[in-house]
Short mmCIF file of N, CA and C in Angstrom, two decimals:
data_model
loop_
_atom_site.label_atom_id
_atom_site.label_comp_id
_atom_site.label_asym_id
_atom_site.label_seq_id
_atom_site.Cartn_x
_atom_site.Cartn_y
_atom_site.Cartn_z
N MET X 424 -4.11 -2.93 -9.55
CA MET X 424 -4.69 -2.74 -8.18
C MET X 424 -6.16 -2.91 -7.93
N GLU X 425 -7.29 -2.21 -8.46
CA GLU X 425 -8.16 -2.31 -8.26
C GLU X 425 -9.54 -3.47 -8.43
N GLY X 426 -10.06 -3.78 -7.18
CA GLY X 426 -11.04 -4.92 -7.56
C GLY X 426 -10.43 -6.15 -7.37
N THR X 427 -8.86 -6.41 -7.12
CA THR X 427 -7.93 -7.03 -7.00
C THR X 427 -7.99 -7.83 -5.77
N GLY X 428 -8.47 -7.78 -4.96
CA GLY X 428 -7.62 -8.34 -3.53
C GLY X 428 -6.74 -8.02 -2.92
N HIS X 429 -5.55 -7.67 -3.72
CA HIS X 429 -4.05 -7.77 -3.95
C HIS X 429 -3.80 -6.83 -2.32
N ALA X 430 -3.03 -7.22 -1.70
CA ALA X 430 -2.74 -6.09 -0.96
C ALA X 430 -1.11 -4.90 -1.64
N THR X 431 -1.72 -3.85 -0.89
CA THR X 431 -0.71 -2.30 -1.65
C THR X 431 0.14 -2.31 -0.88
N ALA X 432 1.31 -1.85 -0.25
CA ALA X 432 2.10 -1.29 0.31
C ALA X 432 1.87 0.41 0.10
N VAL X 433 1.61 1.02 1.31
CA VAL X 433 1.62 2.20 1.04
C VAL X 433 2.02 2.56 2.28
N GLU X 434 1.65 3.62 2.82
CA GLU X 434 2.36 4.86 3.97
C GLU X 434 1.50 6.22 4.28
N VAL X 435 0.99 6.19 5.23
CA VAL X 435 0.07 7.00 5.75
C VAL X 435 1.15 7.85 5.92
N VAL X 436 1.32 9.29 5.16
CA VAL X 436 2.28 10.34 5.65
C VAL X 436 1.31 11.70 6.42
N ALA X 437 0.36 11.44 6.41
CA ALA X 437 -0.70 12.50 7.37
C ALA X 437 -1.57 12.36 7.78
N LEU X 438 -2.13 12.65 9.05
CA LEU X 438 -3.85 12.64 9.66
C LEU X 438 -3.94 13.74 9.79
N LEU X 439 -5.62 14.43 9.43
CA LEU X 439 -5.74 15.22 9.72
C LEU X 439 -7.50 15.08 10.48
N THR X 440 -7.38 15.60 11.58
CA THR X 440 -9.20 16.27 12.17
C THR X 440 -8.87 17.09 12.50
N SER X 441 -9.86 18.05 12.76
CA SER X 441 -10.47 19.64 13.31
C SER X 441 -11.52 19.44 13.08
N PRO X 442 -12.11 20.15 14.73
CA PRO X 442 -12.71 20.85 14.98
C PRO X 442 -13.65 21.70 13.88
N LEU X 443 -12.80 22.75 13.34
CA LEU X 443 -13.35 23.51 12.21
C LEU X 443 -13.02 23.72 11.19
N HIS X 444 -14.06 24.60 9.42
CA HIS X 444 -13.66 24.51 8.64
C HIS X 444 -12.53 25.55 8.36
N SER X 445 -11.73 25.75 8.37
CA SER X 445 -10.36 26.44 7.74
C SER X 445 -10.82 27.18 6.67
N TYR X 446 -11.45 26.65 5.30
CA TYR X 446 -11.40 27.08 3.93
C TYR X 446 -12.67 27.40 4.03
N GLU X 447 -13.26 29.01 5.05
CA GLU X 447 -14.74 29.23 4.50
C GLU X 447 -14.19 30.74 4.36
N GLY X 448 -15.58 31.20 3.58
CA GLY X 448 -15.19 32.23 3.17
C GLY X 448 -14.73 32.83 1.83
N ARG X 449 -14.00 34.06 1.71
CA ARG X 449 -13.18 34.16 0.57
C ARG X 449 -11.81 34.14 0.52
N PRO X 450 -11.44 33.17 -0.40
CA PRO X 450 -9.46 33.13 -0.46
C PRO X 450 -8.98 34.33 -0.14
N ALA X 451 -9.74 35.45 -0.40
CA ALA X 451 -8.38 36.66 -0.56
C ALA X 451 -8.29 36.76 1.00
N ASP X 452 -9.17 36.74 1.60
CA ASP X 452 -9.64 36.99 3.40
C ASP X 452 -8.39 35.65 4.00
N GLY X 453 -7.68 34.62 3.40
CA GLY X 453 -6.96 33.68 4.22
C GLY X 453 -7.95 32.99 5.30
N PRO X 454 -7.03 31.78 5.22
CA PRO X 454 -7.80 30.71 5.89
C PRO X 454 -8.12 31.18 7.56
N ARG X 455 -8.74 30.64 7.92
CA ARG X 455 -9.35 30.30 9.81
C ARG X 455 -8.37 29.88 10.18
N PRO X 456 -7.45 30.22 11.31
CA PRO X 456 -6.38 29.82 11.69
C PRO X 456 -7.21 28.40 12.82
N ASP X 457 -6.82 27.28 12.27
CA ASP X 457 -6.98 25.77 13.53
C ASP X 457 -6.28 26.09 14.51
N PRO X 458 -6.24 25.88 15.46
CA PRO X 458 -6.41 25.92 16.60
C PRO X 458 -4.69 24.86 17.12
N ASP X 459 -4.71 24.30 16.91
CA ASP X 459 -3.50 23.08 16.76
C ASP X 459 -3.19 22.15 15.72
N GLY X 460 -3.65 23.36 14.80
CA GLY X 460 -2.79 22.86 13.11
C GLY X 460 -3.61 21.30 12.68
N GLY X 461 -4.13 20.51 13.68
CA GLY X 461 -5.37 19.38 12.95
C GLY X 461 -4.74 18.25 12.75
N GLY X 462 -3.44 18.60 12.65
CA GLY X 462 -2.42 17.03 12.59
C GLY X 462 -2.20 16.30 13.70
N ARG X 463 -2.59 14.84 12.69
CA ARG X 463 -2.50 14.26 14.20
C ARG X 463 -1.01 12.71 14.19
N ASP X 464 -1.17 11.84 15.00
CA ASP X 464 -0.07 10.63 14.48
C ASP X 464 -1.15 9.33 14.79
N ARG X 465 -2.49 9.94 15.29
CA ARG X 465 -3.15 8.86 15.12
C ARG X 465 -4.84 9.72 14.92
N ILE X 466 -5.56 8.53 14.62
CA ILE X 466 -6.67 9.11 14.52
C ILE X 466 -7.77 7.90 14.54
N GLU X 467 -9.28 7.95 15.01
CA GLU X 467 -9.99 6.14 15.31
C GLU X 467 -11.34 7.16 14.89
N ILE X 468 -11.43 5.90 13.86
CA ILE X 468 -12.37 6.20 13.21
C ILE X 468 -13.40 5.35 13.38
N ARG X 469 -15.02 5.84 13.24
CA ARG X 469 -15.83 5.39 13.78
C ARG X 469 -16.83 5.43 12.23
N ALA X 470 -17.89 3.43 12.05
CA ALA X 470 -18.35 3.21 11.17
C ALA X 470 -19.67 3.97 11.11
N GLY X 471 -19.74 4.94 9.87
CA GLY X 471 -20.92 5.65 9.71
C GLY X 471 -20.69 6.88 10.23
N HIS X 472 -19.89 7.32 10.80
CA HIS X 472 -19.59 8.77 11.99
C HIS X 472 -18.24 9.47 11.25
N GLY X 473 -17.31 8.44 11.10
CA GLY X 473 -15.87 9.60 10.60
C GLY X 473 -14.88 9.39 11.37
N ALA X 474 -14.08 10.44 11.46
CA ALA X 474 -12.62 10.74 12.32
C ALA X 474 -13.26 11.09 13.28
N VAL X 475 -13.29 10.76 14.13
CA VAL X 475 -13.47 10.75 16.10
C VAL X 475 -12.60 12.44 15.53
N GLY X 476 -13.65 13.70 16.05
CA GLY X 476 -13.27 15.29 16.34
C GLY X 476 -13.02 16.09 15.18
N ASP X 477 -13.59 15.39 14.39
CA ASP X 477 -13.28 15.86 12.88
C ASP X 477 -14.79 16.66 12.95
N ARG X 478 -14.46 17.98 11.97
CA ARG X 478 -15.37 18.81 11.52
C ARG X 478 -17.00 18.57 10.62
N PHE X 479 -16.58 17.37 9.77
CA PHE X 479 -17.50 16.04 9.58
C PHE X 479 -17.76 14.91 9.90
N ALA X 480 -17.09 14.88 11.50
CA ALA X 480 -17.71 13.26 11.65
C ALA X 480 -19.26 13.72 12.00
N GLY X 481 -19.96 12.26 12.02
CA GLY X 481 -21.37 12.61 12.73
C GLY X 481 -22.36 13.44 11.91
N HIS X 482 -22.20 14.06 10.84
CA HIS X 482 -23.36 15.24 10.12
C HIS X 482 -24.14 13.79 9.25
N ALA X 483 -24.88 14.25 9.08
CA ALA X 483 -25.63 13.15 8.08
C ALA X 483 -25.53 13.86 6.81
N ALA X 484 -25.08 15.05 6.10
CA ALA X 484 -24.79 15.27 4.31
C ALA X 484 -23.49 15.13 4.16
N HIS X 485 -22.53 14.72 5.64
CA HIS X 485 -21.21 14.53 4.78
C HIS X 485 -21.27 12.95 5.12
N ARG X 486 -22.12 11.35 5.37
CA ARG X 486 -22.39 10.47 5.61
C ARG X 486 -21.74 9.63 4.63
N GLU X 487 -21.99 10.06 3.44
CA GLU X 487 -20.94 9.19 2.66
C GLU X 487 -19.82 10.29 2.39
N ALA X 488 -19.12 11.19 2.88
CA ALA X 488 -17.96 12.10 2.61
C ALA X 488 -17.19 11.96 3.94
N ALA X 489 -17.23 11.66 5.30
CA ALA X 489 -16.76 11.84 6.60
C ALA X 489 -15.39 12.00 6.74
N LEU X 490 -14.43 11.12 5.31
CA LEU X 490 -13.59 11.18 5.50
C LEU X 490 -12.96 10.98 3.96
N THR X 491 -11.28 11.98 3.63
CA THR X 491 -11.29 12.19 2.76
C THR X 491 -9.82 11.57 3.00
N VAL X 492 -9.46 10.79 1.43
CA VAL X 492 -8.18 10.42 1.33
C VAL X 492 -7.73 11.19 -0.10
N MET X 493 -6.19 11.15 -0.01
CA MET X 493 -5.70 11.58 -0.76
C MET X 493 -4.48 11.18 -1.01
N ALA X 494 -3.73 10.98 -2.70
CA ALA X 494 -2.17 10.73 -2.61
C ALA X 494 -1.32 11.87 -2.53
N VAL X 495 -0.15 11.95 -1.82
CA VAL X 495 0.62 12.77 -1.77
C VAL X 495 1.29 13.02 -3.19
N GLU X 496 1.34 12.15 -3.91
CA GLU X 496 2.28 12.58 -5.30
C GLU X 496 1.32 13.22 -6.04
N ALA X 497 0.37 13.64 -5.88
CA ALA X 497 -0.67 14.59 -5.83
C ALA X 497 0.37 16.09 -5.82
N LEU X 498 0.76 16.05 -4.25
CA LEU X 498 1.22 17.42 -4.16
C LEU X 498 2.14 17.69 -4.85
N GLU X 499 3.06 16.40 -4.83
CA GLU X 499 4.71 16.57 -5.46
C GLU X 499 4.44 16.79 -6.85
N HIS X 500 3.13 16.62 -8.20
CA HIS X 500 3.14 17.12 -8.92
C HIS X 500 2.73 19.04 -9.05
N VAL X 501 2.23 19.01 -7.94
CA VAL X 501 2.09 20.45 -7.81
C VAL X 501 3.21 21.35 -7.50
N ALA X 502 3.87 20.71 -6.85
CA ALA X 502 5.69 21.59 -6.41
C ALA X 502 6.08 21.04 -8.20
N ALA X 503 5.81 20.14 -8.68
CA ALA X 503 6.99 20.10 -10.04
C ALA X 503 6.18 21.28 -11.17
N VAL X 504 4.69 21.25 -11.44
CA VAL X 504 4.25 22.51 -11.78
C VAL X 504 4.44 23.80 -11.52
N LEU X 505 4.22 23.87 -10.30
CA LEU X 505 4.93 25.72 -10.14
C LEU X 505 5.76 25.78 -9.86
N GLY X 506 6.88 24.61 -9.80
CA GLY X 506 8.43 24.93 -9.63
C GLY X 506 8.67 25.35 -7.99
N LEU X 507 8.19 24.94 -7.17
CA LEU X 507 8.11 25.26 -5.74
C LEU X 507 9.67 24.50 -5.22
N PRO X 508 10.40 24.91 -4.48
CA PRO X 508 11.92 24.52 -3.90
C PRO X 508 11.04 23.20 -3.18
N GLU X 509 9.62 23.01 -2.63
CA GLU X 509 9.54 21.39 -2.09
C GLU X 509 8.27 21.29 -1.98
N VAL X 510 7.91 20.01 -1.80
CA VAL X 510 6.77 19.97 -1.80
C VAL X 510 5.81 20.00 -0.60
N PRO X 511 4.85 20.83 -1.07
CA PRO X 511 3.75 21.43 -0.15
C PRO X 511 3.71 20.54 1.37
N ASP X 512 2.97 21.18 2.53
CA ASP X 512 2.65 20.44 3.62
C ASP X 512 1.08 19.82 3.09
N PRO X 513 1.34 18.50 3.33
CA PRO X 513 -0.10 17.63 2.80
C PRO X 513 -0.89 18.42 3.87
N LEU X 514 -0.98 18.71 5.35
CA LEU X 514 -1.91 19.39 6.11
C LEU X 514 -2.65 20.34 5.01
N LEU X 515 -1.61 20.85 4.61
CA LEU X 515 -2.92 22.67 4.27
C LEU X 515 -3.77 21.95 3.03
N ALA X 516 -3.56 20.41 2.18
CA ALA X 516 -4.49 19.51 1.41
C ALA X 516 -5.58 20.10 2.41
N ARG X 517 -5.81 19.58 3.94
CA ARG X 517 -7.25 19.75 4.49
C ARG X 517 -7.86 18.13 4.08
N ARG X 518 -6.80 17.17 3.55
CA ARG X 518 -7.76 15.44 3.65
C ARG X 518 -7.47 15.47 4.75
N THR X 519 -8.08 14.15 5.02
CA THR X 519 -8.47 13.41 6.60
C THR X 519 -6.82 12.71 6.76
N VAL X 520 -6.92 12.34 5.37
CA VAL X 520 -5.70 10.79 5.43
C VAL X 520 -4.80 11.28 3.88
N VAL X 521 -3.50 10.86 3.90
CA VAL X 521 -2.88 11.20 2.80
C VAL X 521 -2.06 10.33 3.08
N LEU X 522 -1.49 9.09 1.92
CA LEU X 522 -1.28 8.17 1.35
C LEU X 522 -0.35 8.61 0.44
N ARG X 523 0.80 7.40 0.62
CA ARG X 523 2.14 7.42 -0.46
C ARG X 523 2.17 6.36 -1.06
N GLY X 524 2.00 6.21 -2.25
CA GLY X 524 2.20 4.71 -3.20
C GLY X 524 0.82 4.46 -3.04
N VAL X 525 -0.44 5.13 -3.69
CA VAL X 525 -1.60 4.94 -4.62
C VAL X 525 -2.15 5.36 -5.43
N ASP X 526 -2.23 5.26 -6.71
CA ASP X 526 -3.48 5.91 -7.14
C ASP X 526 -4.69 6.48 -6.30
N VAL X 527 -4.89 7.02 -5.77
CA VAL X 527 -6.23 7.10 -4.76
C VAL X 527 -7.49 7.46 -5.83
N ASP X 528 -7.29 8.64 -6.79
CA ASP X 528 -8.21 9.05 -7.30
C ASP X 528 -8.36 8.23 -7.85
N ALA X 529 -7.93 6.68 -8.68
CA ALA X 529 -8.51 5.63 -9.35
C ALA X 529 -9.98 4.97 -8.27
N LEU X 530 -9.24 5.18 -7.51
CA LEU X 530 -10.83 4.65 -6.42
C LEU X 530 -12.03 5.08 -6.23
N ALA X 531 -11.92 6.93 -6.95
CA ALA X 531 -13.36 7.44 -6.93
C ALA X 531 -14.22 7.02 -7.80
N ARG X 532 -15.08 6.47 -7.56
CA ARG X 532 -17.10 6.15 -7.62
C ARG X 532 -16.90 7.04 -9.77
N THR X 533 -17.37 6.74 -10.52
CA THR X 533 -17.50 7.28 -11.69
C THR X 533 -18.95 6.81 -12.74
N ARG X 534 -19.12 7.56 -13.53
CA ARG X 534 -20.47 7.43 -14.03
C ARG X 534 -20.02 5.75 -14.56
N ASP X 535 -19.27 5.57 -14.89
CA ASP X 535 -18.96 3.76 -15.62
C ASP X 535 -18.61 3.09 -13.66
N ARG X 536 -18.45 3.51 -13.06
CA ARG X 536 -17.94 2.10 -12.02
C ARG X 536 -18.45 2.97 -10.72
N PRO X 537 -18.52 1.50 -9.79
CA PRO X 537 -19.25 2.47 -8.65
C PRO X 537 -17.67 2.37 -7.74
N GLY X 538 -18.28 3.10 -6.63
CA GLY X 538 -16.83 3.37 -5.80
C GLY X 538 -16.23 2.18 -4.79
N ALA X 539 -14.63 2.38 -5.15
CA ALA X 539 -14.67 0.84 -4.01
C ALA X 539 -14.52 0.54 -3.06
N VAL X 540 -14.78 -0.30 -2.47
CA VAL X 540 -14.64 -0.88 -1.12
C VAL X 540 -13.03 -1.14 -0.81
N PHE X 541 -12.48 -0.86 0.56
CA PHE X 541 -11.57 -0.58 0.97
C PHE X 541 -10.77 -1.10 2.12
N THR X 542 -9.84 -1.49 2.57
CA THR X 542 -9.18 -1.25 3.74
C THR X 542 -7.99 -0.93 3.93
N LEU X 543 -7.67 -0.28 5.24
CA LEU X 543 -6.27 0.52 5.37
C LEU X 543 -5.88 -0.05 6.37
N ASP X 544 -4.94 -0.95 6.50
CA ASP X 544 -4.36 -1.10 7.70
C ASP X 544 -3.21 -0.45 8.34
N THR X 545 -2.92 -0.48 9.29
CA THR X 545 -1.48 0.46 9.97
C THR X 545 -1.11 -0.25 11.00
N GLY X 546 -1.29 -1.44 10.83
CA GLY X 546 -1.15 -2.34 12.61
C GLY X 546 -2.09 -2.36 13.50
N ASP X 547 -3.17 -1.84 13.63
CA ASP X 547 -4.11 -2.10 14.52
C ASP X 547 -5.42 -2.89 14.34
N GLY X 548 -5.38 -3.29 13.21
CA GLY X 548 -6.34 -3.82 11.90
C GLY X 548 -6.85 -2.63 11.19
N PRO X 549 -7.26 -3.93 10.27
CA PRO X 549 -7.93 -3.09 9.18
C PRO X 549 -9.36 -2.07 9.20
N VAL X 550 -9.22 -1.23 8.34
CA VAL X 550 -10.13 -0.21 8.85
C VAL X 550 -11.15 -0.17 6.81
N ARG X 551 -12.54 -0.55 7.32
CA ARG X 551 -13.03 -0.55 5.73
C ARG X 551 -13.17 0.59 5.96
N LEU X 552 -13.50 0.70 4.07
CA LEU X 552 -14.03 2.17 3.32
C LEU X 552 -14.31 2.59 2.41
N ARG X 553 -15.61 2.91 1.92
CA ARG X 553 -16.37 2.81 0.48
C ARG X 553 -15.75 4.38 -0.01
N SER X 554 -15.34 4.13 -1.23
CA SER X 554 -14.86 5.22 -1.59
C SER X 554 -16.71 6.14 -2.45
N HIS X 555 -16.22 7.15 -2.55
CA HIS X 555 -17.71 7.88 -3.29
C HIS X 555 -17.51 8.88 -4.57
N ARG X 556 -17.47 9.76 -4.24
CA ARG X 556 -17.31 10.77 -5.60
C ARG X 556 -15.75 11.25 -5.16
N ALA X 557 -15.21 12.13 -6.16
CA ALA X 557 -13.90 13.00 -5.80
C ALA X 557 -14.07 13.70 -4.87
N ALA X 558 -13.13 14.02 -4.40
CA ALA X 558 -12.40 15.10 -2.89
C ALA X 558 -12.24 16.44 -4.57
N ASN X 559 -12.79 16.57 -5.63
CA ASN X 559 -12.22 18.20 -6.12
C ASN X 559 -11.22 19.17 -5.55
N PRO X 560 -10.51 19.47 -5.98
CA PRO X 560 -9.77 21.27 -5.56
C PRO X 560 -10.77 22.22 -5.53
N CYS X 561 -10.64 22.88 -4.80
CA CYS X 561 -11.16 24.22 -4.40
C CYS X 561 -9.94 25.73 -5.02
N ALA X 562 -10.85 27.02 -5.04
CA ALA X 562 -9.89 27.83 -5.41
C ALA X 562 -8.96 27.60 -4.31
N TRP X 563 -9.16 27.46 -3.19
CA TRP X 563 -8.11 27.55 -1.57
C TRP X 563 -7.08 27.27 -2.13
N MET X 564 -6.83 26.38 -3.26
CA MET X 564 -5.60 25.85 -3.24
C MET X 564 -4.66 26.92 -3.78
N ASP X 565 -5.16 27.44 -4.67
CA ASP X 565 -4.24 28.72 -5.13
C ASP X 565 -3.65 29.80 -3.87
N THR X 566 -4.73 29.91 -2.88
CA THR X 566 -4.41 30.72 -1.93
C THR X 566 -3.56 29.70 -0.84
N VAL X 567 -3.13 28.78 -0.38
CA VAL X 567 -2.56 28.14 0.37
C VAL X 567 -1.02 27.41 -0.36
N PHE X 568 -0.97 26.94 -1.70
CA PHE X 568 -0.06 26.40 -2.76
C PHE X 568 0.40 27.31 -3.45
N GLY X 569 -0.43 28.16 -4.43
CA GLY X 569 0.22 29.18 -5.01
C GLY X 569 -0.71 29.20 -6.24
N ALA X 570 -0.37 30.52 -6.99
CA ALA X 570 -0.95 30.48 -7.89
C ALA X 570 -0.87 29.08 -8.91
N GLY X 571 -1.95 28.78 -9.80
CA GLY X 571 -1.86 27.44 -10.28
C GLY X 571 -2.96 25.97 -9.68
N ALA X 572 -2.33 26.19 -8.88
CA ALA X 572 -2.57 24.83 -7.35
C ALA X 572 -3.31 24.08 -8.11
N PHE X 573 -4.87 25.25 -7.92
CA PHE X 573 -6.38 24.76 -7.87
C PHE X 573 -6.59 23.76 -9.21
N ARG X 574 -5.63 24.43 -10.38
CA ARG X 574 -5.75 23.94 -11.93
C ARG X 574 -5.08 22.38 -11.54
N ALA X 575 -3.66 22.29 -11.52
CA ALA X 575 -2.87 21.45 -11.02
C ALA X 575 -3.08 19.83 -10.38
N LEU X 576 -3.92 20.12 -9.55
CA LEU X 576 -4.92 19.67 -8.85
C LEU X 576 -6.03 18.84 -9.07
N ARG X 577 -6.17 19.59 -10.86
CA ARG X 577 -7.62 19.10 -10.93
C ARG X 577 -7.52 16.84 -10.97
N GLY X 578 -8.42 16.16 -11.13
CA GLY X 578 -8.47 14.92 -11.35
C GLY X 578 -7.07 14.49 -10.55
N ARG X 579 -7.00 15.39 -9.25
CA ARG X 579 -5.64 14.66 -8.24
C ARG X 579 -6.42 15.28 -6.94
N GLY X 580 -7.37 15.03 -6.68
CA GLY X 580 -8.25 15.69 -5.36
C GLY X 580 -7.84 14.56 -4.67
N GLY X 581 -8.19 13.58 -4.41
CA GLY X 581 -8.61 12.14 -3.85
C GLY X 581 -10.16 12.20 -3.57
N VAL X 582 -10.62 11.39 -3.03
CA VAL X 582 -11.63 10.74 -2.59
C VAL X 582 -12.10 10.61 -1.73
N ARG X 583 -13.61 11.16 -1.39
CA ARG X 583 -14.25 11.01 -0.32
C ARG X 583 -14.88 10.03 -0.05
N CYS X 584 -14.89 9.26 1.30
CA CYS X 584 -15.09 7.70 1.84
C CYS X 584 -16.04 7.96 3.00
N GLU X 585 -16.88 7.11 2.75
CA GLU X 585 -17.29 6.62 3.60
C GLU X 585 -16.69 5.40 4.89
N PRO X 586 -16.73 5.20 6.15
CA PRO X 586 -15.97 4.59 6.88
C PRO X 586 -17.31 3.35 6.94
N LEU X 587 -16.89 2.06 7.21
CA LEU X 587 -17.67 0.89 7.03
C LEU X 587 -17.18 0.04 8.63
N SER X 588 -16.28 0.35 8.82
CA SER X 588 -15.79 0.16 10.20
C SER X 588 -15.41 0.69 11.02
N ASP X 589 -15.22 0.53 12.29
CA ASP X 589 -14.26 1.47 13.29
C ASP X 589 -12.65 0.81 13.55
N GLY X 590 -11.83 1.81 13.54
CA GLY X 590 -10.95 1.10 13.85
C GLY X 590 -9.67 2.53 13.98
N VAL X 591 -8.52 2.25 14.40
CA VAL X 591 -7.31 3.93 14.45
C VAL X 591 -6.56 3.42 13.28
N LEU X 592 -6.18 4.76 12.77
CA LEU X 592 -4.95 4.70 11.46
C LEU X 592 -3.95 5.31 12.35
N ARG X 593 -2.64 4.83 11.81
CA ARG X 593 -1.71 6.14 12.38
C ARG X 593 -0.94 5.99 11.25
N LEU X 594 0.31 7.20 11.73
CA LEU X 594 1.08 7.45 10.46
C LEU X 594 2.01 6.01 10.18
N GLY X 595 2.47 6.58 9.22
CA GLY X 595 3.30 5.30 8.61
C GLY X 595 3.59 4.12 8.26
N PRO X 596 4.28 2.49 7.76
CA PRO X 596 3.77 2.00 6.94
C PRO X 596 2.12 1.40 6.93
N ALA X 597 1.27 1.12 5.81
CA ALA X 597 0.12 0.96 6.44
C ALA X 597 -0.08 -0.63 4.51
N ARG X 598 -1.03 -1.30 4.98
CA ARG X 598 -0.90 -2.16 3.69
C ARG X 598 -2.71 -1.69 3.19
N LEU X 599 -2.92 -1.88 1.96
CA LEU X 599 -3.88 -1.22 1.58
C LEU X 599 -4.71 -2.07 0.31
N VAL X 600 -5.74 -2.61 0.95
CA VAL X 600 -6.53 -4.17 -0.16
C VAL X 600 -7.86 -2.94 -0.48
N VAL X 601 -8.21 -3.56 -1.62
CA VAL X 601 -9.26 -3.11 -2.83
C VAL X 601 -9.92 -4.36 -3.23
N GLU X 602 -11.33 -4.47 -2.33
CA GLU X 602 -12.42 -5.80 -2.15
C GLU X 602 -12.45 -5.55 -4.00
N PRO X 603 -12.99 -7.11 -4.29
CA PRO X 603 -13.08 -7.98 -5.73
C PRO X 603 -15.01 -6.81 -5.38
N GLN X 604 -14.77 -6.63 -6.74
CA GLN X 604 -16.27 -5.58 -7.03
C GLN X 604 -17.49 -6.83 -7.45
N HIS X 605 -18.48 -7.11 -7.58
CA HIS X 605 -19.14 -7.93 -7.70
C HIS X 605 -19.93 -7.51 -8.50
#
């Protein structure tokens, strides 16, 4: 898939925007309550800004990390490793977009390759994104998913992305296309 320009059928299983950062302070104190949970059926993306209404949108310090994208398969891995009876709620990972059907972590920039430029189209036209660094998990994952989740998510936390175009993303079937790297 990487750098090929071929479309990959994926599914958007969760979308999150929230005006507040629930995982602040000490994990032992528990997360701050999110007034509406943050889950959305659709989100509006603005180039160079992020997801409208999100805590990271429009902040210069987060320009290259305004959106985070994660694969739900990472949470399935957590459930298997921890012996959980079901896959954890993807909204608890606090990622902007959670996809099924693509190795999201392979899109991240590494020392050996630049981040990928890709589009995600849920039916309202493609939203163009540039991936940057990995969205590494934090100690909060042990608090919200269970002891051992932080370790199970290493290398599977998703990728931080910069929005390059305006658009709308919705829950449901989608197409992901990675642009060829020059």
